[in-house]
Coordinates of C-alpha atoms and ligand atoms in Angstrom, one line a residue:
Chain A
M281 CA -0.3 0.0 -0.1
A282 CA 1.5 3.5 1.2
S283 CA 4.7 4.2 2.5
I284 CA 7.1 7.1 2.5
E285 CA 10.4 7.4 1.5
F286 CA 13.3 10.2 1.9
S287 CA 16.4 9.7 0.2
S288 CA 19.1 12.1 1.1
V289 CA 16.8 14.7 0.7
G290 CA 18.3 18.5 0.7
K291 CA 16.5 21.3 1.1
V292 CA 17.4 24.8 0.4
F293 CA 15.5 28.3 1.0
N294 CA 16.5 31.5 -0.3
R295 CA 15.3 34.3 1.7
A296 CA 15.9 37.8 0.8
G297 CA 18.9 36.7 -1.8
I298 CA 20.8 34.2 0.9
D299 CA 20.2 30.6 0.6
F300 CA 19.3 28.7 3.8
V301 CA 20.1 25.1 4.2
T302 CA 17.2 24.1 6.0
L303 CA 17.8 20.1 5.4
D304 CA 21.1 18.4 4.9
G305 CA 20.8 14.8 3.6
V306 CA 17.8 13.6 5.0
D307 CA 17.2 9.6 4.4
L308 CA 14.1 8.2 6.6
S309 CA 11.7 5.7 5.3
V310 CA 8.3 5.1 6.8
A311 CA 7.0 1.5 6.0
E312 CA 3.7 0.7 5.0
K313 CA 1.3 0.9 8.1
E314 CA 3.9 2.0 10.3
F315 CA 3.8 5.1 12.6
V316 CA 6.9 7.3 12.7
A317 CA 7.3 10.0 15.0
I318 CA 9.9 13.2 14.3
V319 CA 11.4 15.0 17.1
G320 CA 14.1 17.5 16.6
P321 CA 15.1 21.2 17.8
S322 CA 12.4 24.1 16.8
G323 CA 13.5 25.4 13.0
C324 CA 15.3 21.9 12.2
G325 CA 13.3 21.6 9.5
K326 CA 10.3 18.7 10.5
T327 CA 7.5 20.8 9.1
T328 CA 9.7 21.1 5.7
C329 CA 9.9 17.1 5.7
L330 CA 6.3 17.0 6.3
R331 CA 5.3 19.3 3.8
M332 CA 7.2 17.5 1.0
A333 CA 5.6 14.3 1.8
A334 CA 1.9 15.9 1.4
G335 CA 3.2 17.6 -1.9
F336 CA 3.2 21.7 -1.1
E337 CA 7.4 21.5 -1.1
F338 CA 9.8 20.0 -3.1
P339 CA 13.2 18.6 -2.4
T340 CA 16.3 20.4 -3.9
L341 CA 18.2 17.4 -3.9
G342 CA 17.4 13.7 -3.5
T343 CA 13.9 12.4 -3.8
V344 CA 10.8 12.2 -1.5
K345 CA 8.4 9.0 -2.3
V346 CA 5.3 8.1 -1.2
N347 CA 4.2 4.7 -2.6
Y348 CA 7.4 4.1 -4.5
R349 CA 6.4 7.6 -6.4
D350 CA 7.8 10.8 -6.8
V351 CA 5.5 13.2 -4.7
T352 CA 4.5 15.8 -7.1
A353 CA 1.3 17.6 -5.7
P354 CA -0.4 17.3 -2.7
G355 CA -3.8 14.6 -2.9
P356 CA -6.3 13.5 -0.1
D357 CA -4.4 10.1 -0.3
R358 CA -1.8 11.8 2.1
A359 CA -4.0 14.0 4.5
V360 CA -2.5 16.3 6.4
V361 CA -3.1 17.8 9.8
F362 CA -1.4 21.2 10.0
Q363 CA 0.6 22.8 12.6
Q364 CA -1.7 26.1 12.3
F365 CA -5.0 24.2 12.0
A366 CA -5.8 25.8 8.3
L367 CA -9.4 25.5 8.8
F368 CA -11.9 27.3 6.6
P369 CA -13.4 30.2 8.4
W370 CA -16.5 30.7 6.1
K371 CA -17.4 26.9 7.0
T372 CA -19.0 25.6 9.9
V373 CA -17.4 22.4 11.8
A374 CA -19.0 20.0 9.8
Q375 CA -18.7 21.5 6.4
N376 CA -14.9 21.8 7.1
I377 CA -15.3 17.9 7.7
E378 CA -17.2 17.3 4.9
L379 CA -15.0 19.0 2.1
G380 CA -12.9 16.2 1.6
L381 CA -15.7 13.7 1.3
R382 CA -17.3 16.0 -1.3
N383 CA -14.5 16.5 -3.2
K384 CA -14.2 12.6 -3.3
G385 CA -17.7 11.8 -4.5
V386 CA -19.0 10.3 -1.6
P387 CA -22.6 10.0 -1.8
K388 CA -24.5 12.2 0.7
V389 CA -26.1 9.4 3.1
E390 CA -22.9 7.8 3.7
R391 CA -20.9 11.3 4.0
Q392 CA -23.2 12.6 6.8
E393 CA -22.5 9.5 8.5
R394 CA -18.8 9.9 8.5
V395 CA -18.9 13.3 9.1
K396 CA -20.9 12.4 12.0
N397 CA -18.5 9.6 13.2
A398 CA -15.4 11.8 13.2
I399 CA -17.5 14.5 15.0
A400 CA -17.9 11.9 17.8
L401 CA -14.6 10.7 17.9
M402 CA -13.1 13.8 18.2
S403 CA -15.9 15.1 21.0
L404 CA -17.2 17.7 19.1
Q405 CA -21.0 16.9 19.0
G406 CA -23.1 19.9 19.6
Y407 CA -20.3 21.7 17.5
E408 CA -21.4 20.7 14.0
S409 CA -23.1 24.4 12.8
A410 CA -20.4 26.3 14.7
Y411 CA -17.9 28.4 13.3
P412 CA -13.8 28.0 13.8
H413 CA -13.6 31.3 15.2
Q414 CA -16.5 30.7 17.7
L415 CA -14.2 27.3 19.1
S416 CA -11.6 27.1 21.3
G417 CA -7.9 26.6 20.2
G418 CA -7.8 22.9 21.1
M419 CA -11.3 22.3 19.3
Q420 CA -10.1 23.8 16.0
Q421 CA -7.2 21.4 15.9
R422 CA -9.6 18.9 16.8
V423 CA -11.9 19.2 13.7
A424 CA -8.3 19.6 12.0
I425 CA -7.6 16.3 12.8
A426 CA -11.4 14.9 12.2
R427 CA -10.9 16.6 8.8
A428 CA -7.9 14.0 8.1
Y429 CA -9.6 11.2 9.7
V430 CA -12.6 11.3 8.1
L431 CA -10.8 10.6 4.5
E432 CA -9.5 7.5 5.9
P433 CA -6.3 8.0 4.0
E434 CA -3.3 5.7 3.5
V435 CA -1.1 8.3 4.3
L436 CA -1.4 10.6 7.8
L437 CA 0.6 13.6 8.1
M438 CA 0.8 15.0 11.3
D439 CA 2.2 18.5 12.4
E440 CA 2.0 18.6 15.6
P441 CA -1.3 17.7 16.0
F442 CA -1.5 17.8 19.6
G443 CA 0.0 21.1 20.3
A444 CA -2.7 23.4 21.1
L445 CA -4.9 21.0 23.7
D446 CA -5.2 20.7 27.1
A447 CA -3.7 17.9 29.3
Q448 CA -6.4 15.9 29.5
T449 CA -7.8 16.6 25.9
R450 CA -4.8 15.6 24.7
V451 CA -4.3 12.3 26.7
S452 CA -7.0 11.0 25.1
M453 CA -6.2 12.1 22.0
Q454 CA -2.8 10.2 22.2
E455 CA -4.9 7.5 23.6
E456 CA -7.3 7.3 20.9
L457 CA -4.9 7.5 18.7
V458 CA -2.9 4.4 19.5
R459 CA -6.1 2.5 19.9
L460 CA -7.1 3.6 16.1
A461 CA -3.5 2.4 15.3
R462 CA -3.7 -0.8 16.6
V463 CA -7.5 -1.6 14.9
N464 CA -6.6 0.2 11.6
P465 CA -3.0 0.7 11.1
R466 CA -2.1 3.4 8.9
T467 CA 1.3 5.1 7.3
V468 CA 1.8 8.3 9.9
L469 CA 4.1 10.4 9.8
F470 CA 4.3 12.5 13.1
I471 CA 5.8 15.8 14.2
T472 CA 5.6 16.6 18.0
H473 CA 7.9 18.2 20.4
A474 CA 6.6 15.8 23.3
V475 CA 9.0 13.1 23.2
E476 CA 6.7 10.8 25.6
E477 CA 4.0 11.5 23.1
A478 CA 6.6 10.4 20.5
V479 CA 7.5 7.2 22.6
Y480 CA 3.6 6.4 23.5
L481 CA 2.7 6.5 19.7
A482 CA 5.2 5.4 17.5
D483 CA 7.0 2.4 16.2
R484 CA 9.6 4.4 15.7
V485 CA 11.3 7.8 16.4
A486 CA 13.3 9.7 14.3
I487 CA 15.6 12.7 15.9
M488 CA 16.9 15.4 13.9
T489 CA 20.0 17.3 14.3
K490 CA 19.9 21.2 14.6
R491 CA 19.8 23.2 11.2
P492 CA 20.8 22.1 8.6
G493 CA 18.5 19.0 9.5
R494 CA 19.5 15.8 9.4
I495 CA 18.4 12.1 10.6
K496 CA 20.6 12.0 13.7
E497 CA 19.5 9.0 15.2
I498 CA 16.2 6.5 14.9
I499 CA 15.3 4.5 17.8
D500 CA 12.9 1.4 17.5
I501 CA 9.7 1.4 19.7
K502 CA 7.8 -1.1 18.7
S503 CA 10.2 -4.1 19.4
V504 CA 10.5 -2.7 22.8
R505 CA 6.8 -1.7 23.2
L506 CA 6.0 -5.9 22.1
A507 CA 8.4 -7.2 24.2
E508 CA 7.9 -5.0 27.6
K509 CA 3.5 -5.6 26.8
W510 CA 2.7 -2.1 26.9
D511 CA -0.6 -2.1 25.2
E512 CA -1.8 -4.5 28.0
H513 CA -1.7 -1.0 29.8
E514 CA -4.8 0.6 29.2
R515 CA -3.6 4.1 30.8
I516 CA -1.0 6.6 29.1
E517 CA 0.2 7.1 32.8
D518 CA 0.9 3.3 33.4
V519 CA 2.7 2.9 30.2
M520 CA 4.9 6.0 31.0
D521 CA 6.0 4.4 34.4
L522 CA 7.1 1.6 33.0
E523 CA 10.9 1.4 33.0
S524 CA 11.5 0.2 29.8
F525 CA 9.7 3.6 28.4
V526 CA 11.5 6.1 31.1
H527 CA 14.5 4.4 29.7
L528 CA 14.0 5.4 26.2
R529 CA 12.3 8.2 26.7
T530 CA 15.5 9.6 29.0
H531 CA 17.7 8.5 25.8
I532 CA 15.7 10.7 23.4
W533 CA 15.6 13.4 25.5
R534 CA 19.5 13.6 26.1
S535 CA 19.8 13.1 22.0
L536 CA 18.0 16.1 22.0
R537 CA 19.5 18.0 24.8
E538 CA 23.0 17.7 22.7
E539 CA 21.3 19.2 19.4
K540 CA 20.0 22.1 21.7
G541 CA 22.9 22.4 23.7
S542 CA 25.1 22.8 20.6
Q543 CA 23.0 25.8 19.2
V544 CA 24.4 27.8 22.0
H545 CA 27.4 29.0 21.0
Chain B
M179 CA 24.0 74.7 14.7
S180 CA 20.8 76.7 14.5
L181 CA 19.4 73.5 12.9
A182 CA 20.5 71.2 15.6
M183 CA 19.0 73.1 18.1
Q184 CA 15.8 73.9 16.1
T185 CA 15.5 70.2 15.7
K186 CA 16.3 69.6 19.5
I187 CA 13.4 72.4 20.2
N188 CA 10.9 70.5 18.0
L189 CA 11.6 66.8 19.7
S190 CA 11.4 68.8 22.9
E191 CA 7.8 70.2 21.9
M192 CA 6.9 67.0 20.6
S193 CA 7.8 65.2 23.5
A194 CA 6.0 67.5 25.4
D195 CA 3.1 66.8 23.5
R196 CA 3.3 63.6 23.9
A197 CA 3.2 63.7 27.7
Q198 CA -0.1 65.3 27.6
P199 CA -1.7 63.2 25.0
Q200 CA -4.9 64.7 26.0
R201 CA -3.5 68.0 24.4
S202 CA -2.4 66.8 21.4
A203 CA -4.1 68.8 18.4
V204 CA -3.3 65.6 16.1
T205 CA -5.2 62.5 17.2
P206 CA -8.4 63.1 19.4
P207 CA -8.3 62.7 22.7
I208 CA -11.2 60.5 22.9
R209 CA -13.4 58.6 20.7
L210 CA -16.3 59.8 20.1
T211 CA -19.6 58.5 20.8
R212 CA -22.2 57.7 17.9
S213 CA -24.6 60.6 19.2
E214 CA -21.8 62.6 19.5
R215 CA -20.8 61.7 15.9
M216 CA -24.1 62.7 14.5
R217 CA -24.5 65.7 16.2
L218 CA -21.3 66.9 14.8
G219 CA -22.6 65.6 11.4
T220 CA -25.9 67.5 11.7
I221 CA -23.7 70.8 12.6
G222 CA -21.8 70.4 9.5
L223 CA -25.4 70.2 7.7
I224 CA -27.1 73.0 9.3
G225 CA -23.3 75.2 8.3
F226 CA -23.7 73.9 4.9
I227 CA -27.0 74.9 4.6
G228 CA -26.7 78.3 6.4
I229 CA -23.8 79.4 4.0
W230 CA -25.7 78.4 1.2
S231 CA -28.7 80.5 2.3
L232 CA -26.6 83.3 2.8
L233 CA -25.3 83.8 -0.3
S234 CA -28.0 82.7 -2.0
L235 CA -31.0 85.4 0.1
T236 CA -28.6 88.3 0.6
G237 CA -28.1 88.5 -3.4
L238 CA -24.4 87.8 -2.9
V239 CA -24.7 85.7 -5.7
P240 CA -27.5 86.5 -8.0
R241 CA -30.6 84.0 -7.4
Q242 CA -30.6 82.7 -11.0
F243 CA -27.1 81.5 -10.5
L244 CA -27.7 79.9 -6.9
P245 CA -31.7 79.5 -5.5
A246 CA -32.1 79.5 -2.3
P247 CA -32.2 75.7 -0.4
H248 CA -36.0 76.2 0.3
E249 CA -36.3 76.7 -3.3
V250 CA -34.8 73.4 -4.5
L251 CA -36.5 72.1 -1.9
I252 CA -40.1 73.2 -3.5
R253 CA -38.9 72.1 -6.7
F254 CA -37.9 68.9 -5.8
I255 CA -40.9 68.0 -4.3
E256 CA -42.8 69.5 -7.3
L257 CA -40.8 67.4 -9.5
L258 CA -42.0 63.9 -7.7
G259 CA -45.5 64.2 -9.4
T260 CA -44.9 67.2 -12.2
P261 CA -43.1 65.8 -15.7
F262 CA -40.3 67.9 -16.6
A263 CA -38.7 66.8 -20.1
G264 CA -41.0 64.2 -20.4
A265 CA -41.6 62.4 -16.9
T266 CA -41.5 62.8 -13.3
L267 CA -38.4 62.8 -11.2
V268 CA -39.1 59.9 -9.8
E269 CA -39.4 58.3 -13.2
H270 CA -36.3 59.6 -14.1
L271 CA -34.6 58.3 -11.5
A272 CA -36.2 55.0 -12.0
S273 CA -34.9 54.6 -15.8
S274 CA -31.6 55.9 -14.7
F275 CA -31.2 53.6 -11.6
M276 CA -32.0 50.8 -14.2
R277 CA -29.4 51.7 -15.8
F278 CA -26.9 51.8 -13.5
A279 CA -28.5 48.3 -11.7
Y280 CA -27.6 46.5 -15.6
G281 CA -24.4 48.2 -16.2
F282 CA -23.4 47.5 -12.2
L283 CA -24.4 43.8 -12.2
L284 CA -23.0 43.0 -15.5
A285 CA -19.8 44.5 -14.6
A286 CA -20.0 42.3 -11.3
M287 CA -20.8 39.4 -12.9
I288 CA -17.9 39.6 -15.3
G289 CA -15.3 41.4 -13.2
I290 CA -15.6 39.2 -9.9
P291 CA -15.0 35.7 -11.5
L292 CA -12.5 37.2 -13.7
G293 CA -10.9 38.8 -10.9
L294 CA -10.8 35.5 -9.1
L295 CA -9.7 33.6 -11.8
M296 CA -6.9 35.7 -12.5
G297 CA -5.6 35.3 -8.8
W298 CA -5.7 31.9 -9.2
Y299 CA -4.3 31.1 -12.9
R300 CA -1.0 32.8 -13.2
W301 CA -1.2 32.6 -17.2
L302 CA -4.5 34.6 -17.1
D303 CA -2.9 37.4 -14.8
D304 CA -0.2 37.4 -17.8
V305 CA -2.7 37.8 -20.3
I306 CA -5.3 40.1 -19.1
T307 CA -2.9 42.5 -16.7
P308 CA -1.5 44.4 -19.5
I309 CA -4.4 45.3 -21.3
F310 CA -6.1 46.0 -18.1
D311 CA -3.7 48.2 -16.7
M312 CA -4.2 50.4 -20.2
L313 CA -7.7 50.4 -20.6
R314 CA -8.7 51.0 -16.8
F315 CA -6.7 54.8 -17.3
I316 CA -9.3 55.4 -20.1
A317 CA -11.9 57.7 -17.9
P318 CA -15.5 56.2 -18.8
I319 CA -16.7 59.3 -20.0
A320 CA -14.1 58.8 -23.1
W321 CA -16.1 55.7 -23.8
V322 CA -19.0 57.6 -25.5
P323 CA -18.5 58.3 -28.6
F324 CA -17.8 54.3 -29.1
A325 CA -20.8 53.5 -26.6
A326 CA -23.3 55.6 -28.7
L327 CA -21.8 54.6 -31.7
W328 CA -21.8 50.6 -30.6
F329 CA -24.9 50.3 -28.4
G330 CA -26.8 53.2 -29.5
T331 CA -28.0 56.4 -27.0
G332 CA -30.9 54.3 -25.6
I333 CA -30.0 51.7 -23.1
G334 CA -26.7 50.3 -24.6
G335 CA -24.8 52.9 -24.8
P336 CA -24.9 54.3 -21.1
I337 CA -24.7 50.7 -19.8
M338 CA -21.4 50.6 -21.7
I339 CA -20.3 53.8 -20.0
I340 CA -21.2 52.3 -16.5
F341 CA -19.7 48.9 -17.2
A342 CA -16.3 51.1 -18.4
G343 CA -16.9 52.7 -14.8
A344 CA -17.7 50.1 -12.4
F345 CA -15.6 47.2 -14.3
P346 CA -12.1 47.8 -13.0
P347 CA -12.9 48.3 -8.9
C348 CA -14.9 44.6 -9.3
L349 CA -12.1 43.1 -11.1
I350 CA -9.2 44.4 -8.8
N351 CA -10.7 43.8 -5.7
A352 CA -11.6 40.5 -6.5
Y353 CA -7.8 39.8 -7.6
R354 CA -6.4 41.6 -4.9
G355 CA -8.8 39.0 -2.4
A356 CA -7.7 36.2 -4.4
R357 CA -4.1 36.7 -4.2
F358 CA -4.4 37.3 -0.4
V359 CA -6.0 34.7 0.7
N360 CA -3.8 32.9 3.5
R361 CA -1.7 30.0 1.6
N362 CA -2.8 27.5 5.1
V363 CA -6.3 27.4 3.7
I364 CA -5.4 27.2 -0.2
E365 CA -3.2 23.9 0.8
A366 CA -5.7 22.5 3.4
A367 CA -7.8 22.6 0.4
Q368 CA -5.3 21.2 -2.1
M369 CA -4.6 18.5 0.7
L370 CA -8.7 17.7 0.7
G371 CA -8.6 16.5 -3.2
T372 CA -10.4 19.9 -4.4
S373 CA -9.9 20.9 -7.8
N374 CA -8.4 23.9 -9.5
L375 CA -11.7 25.4 -10.5
R376 CA -13.3 24.1 -7.2
I377 CA -10.6 26.2 -5.1
V378 CA -11.6 29.5 -6.9
T379 CA -15.4 28.6 -5.7
E380 CA -14.8 27.2 -2.8
V381 CA -11.7 29.0 -1.3
L382 CA -10.7 32.2 -3.0
L383 CA -14.3 33.3 -3.7
P384 CA -15.6 33.2 0.3
A385 CA -12.0 34.1 1.6
S386 CA -12.0 37.4 -0.8
I387 CA -15.7 38.5 -0.1
P388 CA -14.7 41.4 2.2
S389 CA -12.8 42.2 -0.3
I390 CA -14.9 41.8 -3.0
V391 CA -17.8 43.7 -1.4
A392 CA -15.2 46.8 -0.4
G393 CA -14.8 46.6 -4.1
L394 CA -18.6 46.9 -5.0
R395 CA -19.1 49.6 -2.9
V396 CA -16.3 51.6 -4.5
S397 CA -17.6 50.0 -8.1
A398 CA -21.4 51.1 -7.4
G399 CA -20.0 54.7 -6.5
L400 CA -18.1 55.0 -9.8
A401 CA -20.9 53.7 -11.8
W402 CA -23.4 55.7 -10.4
Q403 CA -21.3 58.6 -11.0
S404 CA -20.4 57.8 -14.6
L405 CA -24.0 57.1 -15.7
I406 CA -24.6 60.9 -14.9
G407 CA -22.3 61.9 -17.0
A408 CA -23.2 59.3 -19.8
E409 CA -26.5 60.5 -19.3
L410 CA -25.8 64.0 -19.9
I411 CA -24.6 63.2 -23.4
V412 CA -26.7 59.8 -24.7
A413 CA -29.9 59.0 -23.4
S414 CA -33.7 60.3 -23.9
A415 CA -34.4 59.9 -20.0
G416 CA -32.8 59.5 -17.0
V417 CA -31.8 62.4 -14.1
G418 CA -28.6 63.5 -16.4
F419 CA -30.9 64.0 -19.2
M420 CA -33.2 66.1 -17.3
M421 CA -30.3 68.1 -15.8
V422 CA -29.5 68.9 -19.6
Q423 CA -32.8 70.3 -20.5
A424 CA -33.2 72.0 -17.5
Q425 CA -29.7 73.5 -18.4
A426 CA -30.9 74.2 -21.5
G427 CA -33.7 76.9 -20.2
V428 CA -31.6 77.9 -17.1
A429 CA -34.2 75.9 -14.9
T430 CA -31.2 76.3 -11.9
A431 CA -33.4 75.5 -9.1
T432 CA -34.1 72.3 -11.6
V433 CA -30.9 71.4 -12.1
M434 CA -30.0 71.4 -8.4
T435 CA -32.8 69.3 -7.9
C436 CA -31.3 67.1 -9.8
M437 CA -28.0 67.0 -8.5
L438 CA -29.9 66.6 -4.8
A439 CA -31.4 63.3 -6.0
I440 CA -28.2 62.5 -7.5
G441 CA -26.5 62.7 -4.1
L442 CA -29.4 61.1 -2.6
V443 CA -29.6 58.4 -4.5
G444 CA -25.9 57.7 -4.4
L445 CA -25.7 57.8 -0.6
L446 CA -29.1 55.3 -0.5
I447 CA -26.6 53.0 -2.6
D448 CA -23.8 53.1 -0.6
V449 CA -25.6 53.2 2.7
A450 CA -27.0 49.8 1.2
L451 CA -23.7 48.6 0.8
R452 CA -22.1 49.1 3.8
Q453 CA -24.8 47.4 5.4
I454 CA -24.3 44.3 3.2
E455 CA -20.2 44.7 3.8
T456 CA -21.0 44.9 7.7
A457 CA -23.2 42.0 8.0
I458 CA -20.7 39.8 6.0
R459 CA -17.9 40.9 7.9
R460 CA -19.8 39.8 11.0
R461 CA -20.4 36.5 9.7
H462 CA -17.2 36.2 8.7
G463 CA -15.9 37.2 12.6
Q464 CA -13.6 39.4 11.4
S465 CA -14.7 42.5 13.0
Ligands
ATP878 N1 9.0 29.1 2.7 C1 9.9 29.2 3.1 N2 10.8 29.9 3.0 C2 12.1 30.4 3.6 N3 12.4 29.6 4.5 C3 11.9 28.8 5.2 C4 10.3 28.3 4.5 N4 9.7 27.3 5.1 C5 10.9 27.0 6.0 N5 12.2 28.0 6.0 C6 13.0 28.0 7.1 O1 13.3 26.4 7.4 C7 13.7 26.3 8.5 C8 12.9 25.2 9.0 O2 11.5 25.2 9.1 P1 10.4 24.3 9.8 O3 9.1 25.2 9.5 O4 10.7 22.7 8.6 O5 11.0 24.3 10.9 P2 10.1 23.0 12.5 O6 11.7 21.6 12.4 O7 8.7 22.6 11.6 O8 10.3 24.1 13.6 P3 8.9 23.9 14.3 O9 9.5 22.9 15.4 O10 9.5 25.2 14.9 O11 7.6 24.1 13.8 C9 13.4 27.7 9.2 O12 14.7 28.2 9.8 C10 12.4 28.1 8.4 O13 12.7 29.5 8.5
MG879 MG1 7.3 22.7 12.4

């Protein structure tokens, strides 16, 4: 089905006539139905990577492939949850979520059913006909997630999707995402600043260096998770207490701190 | 030396001003309430009419050159019922308004979609912009000879002139609106598989509504202005036509009545569009 592959990806942005090397030789592959999280210092190029997989940006060097084909344009097979939500302010919550299905030509009855499910999944009941500006930041983010989920895309590209959520909602969203990922695994590229979140959700965690970004290290979480039977714990805090979890988290934390430390001259 | 000293003095004066912002002559100290502003508006209006009356009634300006306000008002009421140049004032206004409406709607119907499409399709922008940039500097009135030649002096000619006035703001504001749509929402639409044409209708159009409506207001004003200009030359009915007839007979009160009617209708059009604009802005949560 769907996999994502970055091979020796370099990206140079030109700002005011000066070239900024943002990415320098990124190699990363996300296997079919695998959940890969990227962590890294701010400005290291995480969003840029995701945007290249989405088809909004193109590599200066190297290739980005989804499904073994070069990415040439955005499309609904790669649903994106944007860092800044990017909801349509003139559409209601339901209309925002529905647009992708309408574009696909999904019949009305099925469309309404699926929108309803997505709204329930994100606990947005009662806000179907509200406009985005009438919602809190966290709720807007949940609409953005629902808009991507409802498409049941092969590839999900999520850019700090839980960043604007309060701690409780965040936890329930994380648990929900884990549940979904286990029941119905998809290829997911997930960007986050929260190390715990990465370890809890991902099969593998890729750590990036500071700018110019490169993949510094890839940590395999899945083998540990299976060996240590994390899935037997229903609650996130129980998993986070496990020694194996703490160990991985600390390792990633240290690795990131090195990057941040070396930023300061 | 002296310049430096002057600068110093000026600077200290400025800072003194800043220290006492309530004394500043540039910015009003407090925001006026609605009723206060309306009172000021009324004072302005009364002052205007007062000076006008003074000039006219004292004979400073001959009466046949400048009729007094009350004479214009009486003539205005008179003309509402009695025909002049073949029709009553209301009928003339109605026929002017019809032309205005046709020309204005035609300009909006072509200008807005074209502007939006130009905002999305780069090649269309490149094809249209040079021609448009040249044509829009030709004043609507300059089209009169060709308008009369091509479309006649009945309804077609004037409509073309109004169109020439109303079209540019429609196009420019739709175009600007489309170009300044937040990239985020465009990308979101693309990610959801929205086709190019649907992006124009589902994203660019709604996102540009505030800009489009602002453009429509400007456009309506220009349309109404160019219409009167057009009617002065072509047409066999309408307020502009009525004015020409009145002028020929040196019926100054009638001419002024026409001017008053033009101003009032223009104001009404603007108020109506402003209402729509505020309503839309509010719906968008943008004010
Ligand atoms: N369109 C662009 N033009 C110029 N520079 C850009 C552009 N997009 C990104 N950059 C630059 O590339 C670098 C990486 O940006 P990116 O958004 O990918 O970082 P990030 O890792 O997602 O950061 P954060 O964690 O803060 O979201 C930044 O220095 C940014 O200024
Ligand atoms: Mg980012």
